[in-house]
Tab-separated table of C-alpha atoms in Angstrom:
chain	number	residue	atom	x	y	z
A	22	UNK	CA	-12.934	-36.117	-22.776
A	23	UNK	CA	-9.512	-36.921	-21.672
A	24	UNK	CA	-6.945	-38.047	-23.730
A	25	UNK	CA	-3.933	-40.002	-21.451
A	26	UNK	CA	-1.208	-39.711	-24.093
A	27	UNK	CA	-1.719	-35.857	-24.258
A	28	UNK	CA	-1.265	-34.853	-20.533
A	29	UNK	CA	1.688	-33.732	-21.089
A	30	UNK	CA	0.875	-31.390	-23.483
A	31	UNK	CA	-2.243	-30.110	-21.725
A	32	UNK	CA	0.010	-29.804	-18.797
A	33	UNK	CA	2.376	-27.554	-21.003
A	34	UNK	CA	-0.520	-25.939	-22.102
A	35	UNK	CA	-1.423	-24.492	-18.634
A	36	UNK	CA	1.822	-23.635	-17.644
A	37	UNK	CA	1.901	-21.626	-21.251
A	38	UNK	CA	-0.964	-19.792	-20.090
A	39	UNK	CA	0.148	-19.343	-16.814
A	40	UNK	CA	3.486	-17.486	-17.836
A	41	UNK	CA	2.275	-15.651	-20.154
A	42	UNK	CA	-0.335	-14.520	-17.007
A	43	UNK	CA	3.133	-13.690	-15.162
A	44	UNK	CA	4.947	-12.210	-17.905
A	45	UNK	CA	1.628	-9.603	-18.171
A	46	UNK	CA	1.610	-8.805	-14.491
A	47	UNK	CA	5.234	-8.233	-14.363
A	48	UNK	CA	4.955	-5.689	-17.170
A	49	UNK	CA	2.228	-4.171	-16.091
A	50	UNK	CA	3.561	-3.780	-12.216
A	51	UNK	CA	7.238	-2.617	-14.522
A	52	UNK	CA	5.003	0.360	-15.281
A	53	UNK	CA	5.771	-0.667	-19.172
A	54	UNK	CA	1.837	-1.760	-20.370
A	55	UNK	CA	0.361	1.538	-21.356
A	56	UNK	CA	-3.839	1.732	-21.264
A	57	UNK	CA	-5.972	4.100	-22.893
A	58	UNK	CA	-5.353	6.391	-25.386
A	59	UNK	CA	-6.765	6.295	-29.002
A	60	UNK	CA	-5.751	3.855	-31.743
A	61	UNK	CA	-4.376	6.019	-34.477
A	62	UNK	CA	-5.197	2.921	-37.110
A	63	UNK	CA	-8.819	2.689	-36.189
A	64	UNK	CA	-8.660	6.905	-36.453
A	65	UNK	CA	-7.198	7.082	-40.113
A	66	UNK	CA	-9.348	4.141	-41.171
A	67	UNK	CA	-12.734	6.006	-40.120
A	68	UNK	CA	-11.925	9.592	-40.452
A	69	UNK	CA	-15.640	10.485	-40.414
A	70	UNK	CA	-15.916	8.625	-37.283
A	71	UNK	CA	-16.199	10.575	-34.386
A	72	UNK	CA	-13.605	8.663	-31.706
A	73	UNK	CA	-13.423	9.483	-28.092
A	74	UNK	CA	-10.214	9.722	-26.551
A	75	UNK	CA	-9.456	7.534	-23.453
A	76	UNK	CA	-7.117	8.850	-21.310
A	77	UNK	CA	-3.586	7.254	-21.228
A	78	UNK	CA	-2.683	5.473	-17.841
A	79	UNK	CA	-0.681	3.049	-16.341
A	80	UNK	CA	-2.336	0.656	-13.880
A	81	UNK	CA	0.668	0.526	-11.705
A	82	UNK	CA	0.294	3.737	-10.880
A	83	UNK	CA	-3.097	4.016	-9.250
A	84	UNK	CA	-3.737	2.283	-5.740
A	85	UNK	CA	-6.751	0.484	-6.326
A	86	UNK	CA	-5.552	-1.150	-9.423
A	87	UNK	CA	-2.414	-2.550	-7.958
A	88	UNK	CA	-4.530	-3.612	-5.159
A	89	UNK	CA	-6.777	-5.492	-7.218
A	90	UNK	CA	-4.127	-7.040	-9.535
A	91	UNK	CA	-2.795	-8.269	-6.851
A	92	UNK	CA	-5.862	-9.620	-5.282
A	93	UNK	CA	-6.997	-11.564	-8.300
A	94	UNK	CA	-3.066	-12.405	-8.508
A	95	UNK	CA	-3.436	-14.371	-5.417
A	96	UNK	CA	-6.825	-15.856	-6.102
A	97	UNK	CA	-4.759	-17.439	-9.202
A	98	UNK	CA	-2.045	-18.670	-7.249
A	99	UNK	CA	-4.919	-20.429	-4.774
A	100	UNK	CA	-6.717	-22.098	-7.407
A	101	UNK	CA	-3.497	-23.391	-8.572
A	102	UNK	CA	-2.051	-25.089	-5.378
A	103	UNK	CA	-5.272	-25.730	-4.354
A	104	UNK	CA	-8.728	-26.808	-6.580
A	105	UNK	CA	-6.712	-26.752	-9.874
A	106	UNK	CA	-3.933	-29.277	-8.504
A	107	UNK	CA	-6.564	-31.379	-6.721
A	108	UNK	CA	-8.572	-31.221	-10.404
A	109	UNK	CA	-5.282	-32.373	-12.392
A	110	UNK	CA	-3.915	-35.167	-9.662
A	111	UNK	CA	-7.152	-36.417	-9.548
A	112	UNK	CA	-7.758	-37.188	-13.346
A	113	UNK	CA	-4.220	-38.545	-14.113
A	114	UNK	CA	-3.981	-40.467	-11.029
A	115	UNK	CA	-7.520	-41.252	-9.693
A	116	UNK	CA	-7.972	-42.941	-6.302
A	117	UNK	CA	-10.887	-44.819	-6.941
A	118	UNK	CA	-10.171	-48.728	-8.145
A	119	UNK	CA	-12.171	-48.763	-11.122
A	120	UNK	CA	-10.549	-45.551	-12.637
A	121	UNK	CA	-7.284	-46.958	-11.975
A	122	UNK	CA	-7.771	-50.641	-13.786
A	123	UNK	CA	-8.529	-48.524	-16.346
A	124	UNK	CA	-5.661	-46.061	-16.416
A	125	UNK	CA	-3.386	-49.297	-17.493
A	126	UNK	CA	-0.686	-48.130	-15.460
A	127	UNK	CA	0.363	-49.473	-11.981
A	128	UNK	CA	0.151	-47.696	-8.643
A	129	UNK	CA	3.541	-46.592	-7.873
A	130	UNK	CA	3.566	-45.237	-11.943
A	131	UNK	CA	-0.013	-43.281	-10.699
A	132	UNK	CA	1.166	-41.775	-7.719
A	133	UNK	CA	4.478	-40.739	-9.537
A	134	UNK	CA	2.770	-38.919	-12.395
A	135	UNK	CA	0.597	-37.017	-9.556
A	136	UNK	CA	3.718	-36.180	-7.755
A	137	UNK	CA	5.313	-34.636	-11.185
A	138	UNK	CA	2.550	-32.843	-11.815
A	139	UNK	CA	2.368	-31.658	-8.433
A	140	UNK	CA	5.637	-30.353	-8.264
A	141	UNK	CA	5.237	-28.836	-12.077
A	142	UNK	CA	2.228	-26.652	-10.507
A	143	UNK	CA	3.573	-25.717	-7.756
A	144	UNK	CA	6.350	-24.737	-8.572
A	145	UNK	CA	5.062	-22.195	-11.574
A	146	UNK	CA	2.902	-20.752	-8.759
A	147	UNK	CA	5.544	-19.825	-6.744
A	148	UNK	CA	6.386	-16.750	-9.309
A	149	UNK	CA	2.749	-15.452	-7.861
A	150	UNK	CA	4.217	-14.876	-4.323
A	151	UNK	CA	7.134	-12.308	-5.122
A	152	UNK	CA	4.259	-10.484	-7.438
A	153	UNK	CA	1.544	-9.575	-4.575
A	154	UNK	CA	4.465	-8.743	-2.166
A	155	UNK	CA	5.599	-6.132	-4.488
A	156	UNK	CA	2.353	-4.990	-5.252
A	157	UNK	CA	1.769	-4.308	-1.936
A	158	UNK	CA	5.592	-3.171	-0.175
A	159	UNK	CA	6.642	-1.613	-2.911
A	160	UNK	CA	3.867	0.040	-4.796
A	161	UNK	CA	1.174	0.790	-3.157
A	162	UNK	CA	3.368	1.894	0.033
A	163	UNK	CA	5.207	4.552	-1.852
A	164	UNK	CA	2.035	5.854	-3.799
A	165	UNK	CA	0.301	5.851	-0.643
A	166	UNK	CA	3.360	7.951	0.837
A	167	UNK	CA	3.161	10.194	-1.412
A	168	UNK	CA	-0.531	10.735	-1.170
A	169	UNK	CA	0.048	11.177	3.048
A	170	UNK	CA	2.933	13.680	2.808
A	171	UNK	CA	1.820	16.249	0.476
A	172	UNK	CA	-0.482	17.815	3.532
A	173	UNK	CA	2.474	17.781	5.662
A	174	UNK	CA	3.779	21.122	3.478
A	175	UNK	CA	1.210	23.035	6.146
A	176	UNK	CA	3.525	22.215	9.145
A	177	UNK	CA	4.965	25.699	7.866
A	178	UNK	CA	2.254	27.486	8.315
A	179	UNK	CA	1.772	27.268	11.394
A	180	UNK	CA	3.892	29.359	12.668
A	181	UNK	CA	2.565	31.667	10.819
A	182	UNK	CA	-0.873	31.392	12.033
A	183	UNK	CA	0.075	33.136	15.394
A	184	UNK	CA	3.105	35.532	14.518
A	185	UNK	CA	2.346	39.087	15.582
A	186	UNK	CA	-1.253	37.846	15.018
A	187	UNK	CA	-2.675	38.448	18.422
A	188	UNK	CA	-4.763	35.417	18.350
A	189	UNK	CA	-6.002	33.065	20.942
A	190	UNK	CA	-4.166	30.251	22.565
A	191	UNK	CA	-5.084	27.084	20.152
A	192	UNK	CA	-7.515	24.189	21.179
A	193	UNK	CA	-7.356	21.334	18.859
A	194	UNK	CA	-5.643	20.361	15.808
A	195	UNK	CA	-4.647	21.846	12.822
A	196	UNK	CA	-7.265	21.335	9.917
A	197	UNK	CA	-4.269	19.470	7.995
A	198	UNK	CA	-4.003	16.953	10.286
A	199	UNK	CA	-6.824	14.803	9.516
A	200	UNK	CA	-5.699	15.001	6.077
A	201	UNK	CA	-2.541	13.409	6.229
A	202	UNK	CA	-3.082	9.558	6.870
A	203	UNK	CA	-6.886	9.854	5.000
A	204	UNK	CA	-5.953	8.166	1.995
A	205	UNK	CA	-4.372	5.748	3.889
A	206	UNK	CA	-7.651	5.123	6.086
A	207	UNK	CA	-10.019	5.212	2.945
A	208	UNK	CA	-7.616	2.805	1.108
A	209	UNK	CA	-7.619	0.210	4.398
A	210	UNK	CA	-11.712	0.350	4.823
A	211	UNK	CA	-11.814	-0.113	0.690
A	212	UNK	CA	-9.498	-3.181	0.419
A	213	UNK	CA	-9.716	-4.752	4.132
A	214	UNK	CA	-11.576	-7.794	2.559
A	215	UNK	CA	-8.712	-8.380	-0.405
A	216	UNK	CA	-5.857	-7.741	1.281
A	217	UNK	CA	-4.120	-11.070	1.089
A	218	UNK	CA	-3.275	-13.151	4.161
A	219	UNK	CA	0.041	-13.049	3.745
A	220	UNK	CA	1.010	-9.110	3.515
A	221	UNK	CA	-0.637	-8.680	6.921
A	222	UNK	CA	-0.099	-4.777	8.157
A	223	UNK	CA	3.562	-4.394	7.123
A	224	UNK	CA	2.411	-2.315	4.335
A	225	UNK	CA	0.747	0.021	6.981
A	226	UNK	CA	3.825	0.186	9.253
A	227	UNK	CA	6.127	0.990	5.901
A	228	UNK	CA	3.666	4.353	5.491
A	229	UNK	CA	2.940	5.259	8.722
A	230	UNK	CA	7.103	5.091	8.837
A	231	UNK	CA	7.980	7.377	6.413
A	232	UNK	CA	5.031	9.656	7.172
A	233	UNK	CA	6.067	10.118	10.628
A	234	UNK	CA	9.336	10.574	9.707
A	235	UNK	CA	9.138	13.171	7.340
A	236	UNK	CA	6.658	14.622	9.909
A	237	UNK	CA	8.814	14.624	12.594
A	238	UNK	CA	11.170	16.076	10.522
A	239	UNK	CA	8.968	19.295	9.251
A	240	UNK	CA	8.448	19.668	13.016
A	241	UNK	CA	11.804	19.994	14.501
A	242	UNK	CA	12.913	22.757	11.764
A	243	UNK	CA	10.028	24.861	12.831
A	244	UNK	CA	10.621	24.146	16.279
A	245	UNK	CA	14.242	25.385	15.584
A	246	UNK	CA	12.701	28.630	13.726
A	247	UNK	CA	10.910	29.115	15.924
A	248	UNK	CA	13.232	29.476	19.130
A	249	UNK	CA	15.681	31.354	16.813
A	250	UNK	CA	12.897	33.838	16.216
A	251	UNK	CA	12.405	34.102	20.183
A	252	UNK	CA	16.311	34.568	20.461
A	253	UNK	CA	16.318	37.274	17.789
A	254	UNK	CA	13.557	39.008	19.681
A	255	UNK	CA	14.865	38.887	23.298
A	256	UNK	CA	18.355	40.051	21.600
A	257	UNK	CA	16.703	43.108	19.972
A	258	UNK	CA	14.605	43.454	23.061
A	259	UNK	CA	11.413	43.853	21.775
A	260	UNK	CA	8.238	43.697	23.191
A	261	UNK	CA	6.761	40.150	23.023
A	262	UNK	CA	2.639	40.051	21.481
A	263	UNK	CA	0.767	38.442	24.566
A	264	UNK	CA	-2.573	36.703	24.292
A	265	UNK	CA	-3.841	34.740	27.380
A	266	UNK	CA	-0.476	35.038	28.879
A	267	UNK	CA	1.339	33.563	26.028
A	268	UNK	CA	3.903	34.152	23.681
A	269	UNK	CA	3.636	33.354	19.727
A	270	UNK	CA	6.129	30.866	20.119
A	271	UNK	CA	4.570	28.953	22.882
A	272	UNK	CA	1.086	29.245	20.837
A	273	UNK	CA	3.050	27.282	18.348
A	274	UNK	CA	4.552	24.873	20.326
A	275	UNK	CA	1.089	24.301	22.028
A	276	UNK	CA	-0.453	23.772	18.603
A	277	UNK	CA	2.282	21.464	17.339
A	278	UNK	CA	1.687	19.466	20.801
A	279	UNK	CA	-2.514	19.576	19.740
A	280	UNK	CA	-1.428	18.432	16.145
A	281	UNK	CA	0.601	15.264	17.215
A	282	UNK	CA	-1.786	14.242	19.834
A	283	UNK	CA	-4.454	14.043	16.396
A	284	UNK	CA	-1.569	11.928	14.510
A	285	UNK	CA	-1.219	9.398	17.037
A	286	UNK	CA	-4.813	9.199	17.440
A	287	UNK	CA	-5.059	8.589	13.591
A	288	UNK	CA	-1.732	6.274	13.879
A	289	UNK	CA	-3.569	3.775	16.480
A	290	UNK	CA	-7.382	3.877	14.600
A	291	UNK	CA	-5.049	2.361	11.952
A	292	UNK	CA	-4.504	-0.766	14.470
A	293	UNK	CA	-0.957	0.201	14.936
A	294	UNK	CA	1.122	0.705	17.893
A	295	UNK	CA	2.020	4.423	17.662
A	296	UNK	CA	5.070	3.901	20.503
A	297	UNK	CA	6.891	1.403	17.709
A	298	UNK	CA	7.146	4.004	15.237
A	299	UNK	CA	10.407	5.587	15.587
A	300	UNK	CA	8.609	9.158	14.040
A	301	UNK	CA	5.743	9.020	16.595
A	302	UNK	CA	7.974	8.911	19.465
A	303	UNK	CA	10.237	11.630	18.098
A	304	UNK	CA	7.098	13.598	17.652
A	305	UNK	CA	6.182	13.147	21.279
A	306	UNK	CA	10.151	13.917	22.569
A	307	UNK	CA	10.038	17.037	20.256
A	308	UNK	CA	6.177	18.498	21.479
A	309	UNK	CA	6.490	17.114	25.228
A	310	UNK	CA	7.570	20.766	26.252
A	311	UNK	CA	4.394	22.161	25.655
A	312	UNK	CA	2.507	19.991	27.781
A	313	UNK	CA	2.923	23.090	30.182
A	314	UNK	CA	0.739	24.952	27.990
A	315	UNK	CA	-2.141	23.076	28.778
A	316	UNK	CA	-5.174	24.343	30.340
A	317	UNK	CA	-5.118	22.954	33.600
């Protein structure tokens, strides 16, 4: 049934609704809506009851949440500007002639009340927007950076993998490497299908980014360790460890070299363009020496 002299108030009604919708995301994204946890009322009311503890989280920190907030965020704003507009212009101001004798109002007074409530809707969907772009450039890039850089703390070690060690030249990449950009991967086949039109693969550029940045950066201080250790040694003149006709430091160098020809791979599986990503290209200037070192 619909009552004419109430449309405004249904119309309030929605937008109501729709704020308080808002005001719930915005919280939640805020990091201020906690989850879990048990209810200390329901506890001291049942003390024989046996209650099982949820753990306490906040939704804006895990990936796949945010990612599906935001999803069903802009499913929302769709139905809005879309279906649910379509739905409320139609009904106050129908286009067939025998719903409008019977509206008792005139055309130009129809097609202003669907333009008013146009505008109303539209403009209360517009909040949406601003949501799923933070959802994805804000929070789910710098979890997801997080998540890529904490395998990064082996570019260390590898100097340390062929120091006074005696071991063989290497021949592919370090085991780390394929762990760096993972959860990136796994999170990009997961949510492919509800990643909203609009975000396109800025979010992926942001992490690759800062990845390769901090990468680059891990590289170029073991890089520098590494020829001050060759300095040190050629000072003291001692006897360098061969292998294969190679030096430790040139082992490294040629496994640094192995390591950032795996990251780019990884970089451009991502449907990037590895040479616009100021890190990947610094990674190539810094490992180009060791090109030498390849097996002809």
């Amino acid at each position: 049934v619909y009552l004419r002299p109430l449309t405004h108030r249904f119309l309030r009604g929605a937008m109501q609704l729709i704020g308080r919708v808002l005001a719930f995301v915005k919280d939640g994204a805020d990091g201020k809506i906690q989850f879990g946890g048990t209810d200390q009322s329901e506890a001291e009311s049942d003390p024989s009851e046996t209650s099982v503890a949820t753990p306490v989280y906040f939704w804006n920190e895990r990936v796949e949440d945010v990612a599906v907030v935001a999803w069903e965020v802009t499913i929302l704003e769709t139905c809005l500007t879309h279906d649910y507009l379509d739905y409320i212009a139609n009904t106050v101001s129908p286009n067939d002639k025998e719903s409008r004798q019977s509206t008792h109002n005139s055309s130009l007074e129809l097609e202003e009340i669907r333009s008013l409530a146009s505008e109303v809707l539209v403009e209360c969907s517009q909040e949406f927007s601003p949501l799923v772009s933070q959802a994805w450039n804000s929070l789910i890039v710098d979890r997801l950076t997080k998540q890529c850089c904490i395998p990064l703390t082996a570019v260390k070690g590898v100097a340390a993998t062929y120091r006074m060690t005696n071991r063989p030249p290497p021949s592919q990449a370090s085991p780390f490497v394929a762990s760096v950009l993972r959860p990136l991967k796994e999170f990009n086949t997961t949510f492919s299908s509800r990643t909203p039109p609009q975000i396109g693969d800025v979010w992926k550029q942001k992490i690759v980014e800062a990845v390769s940045s901090k990468y680059s950066i891990a590289v170029e201080d073991l890089i520098a360790t590494v020829k001050r250790t060759e300095e040190a040694l050629k000072s003291r003149k001692t006897r360098k460890m061969m292998a294969g006709g190679m030096s430790d430091g040139e082992k490294v160098k040629l496994q640094l070299l192995l390591d950032y020809r795996q990251y780019k791979k990884d970089v451009e599986e991502l449907g990037l363009e590895s040479d616009s990503i100021e890190g990947v290209v610094k990674l190539n200037q810094l490992t180009s020496e060791a090109e030498s070192l390849l097996p002809k």
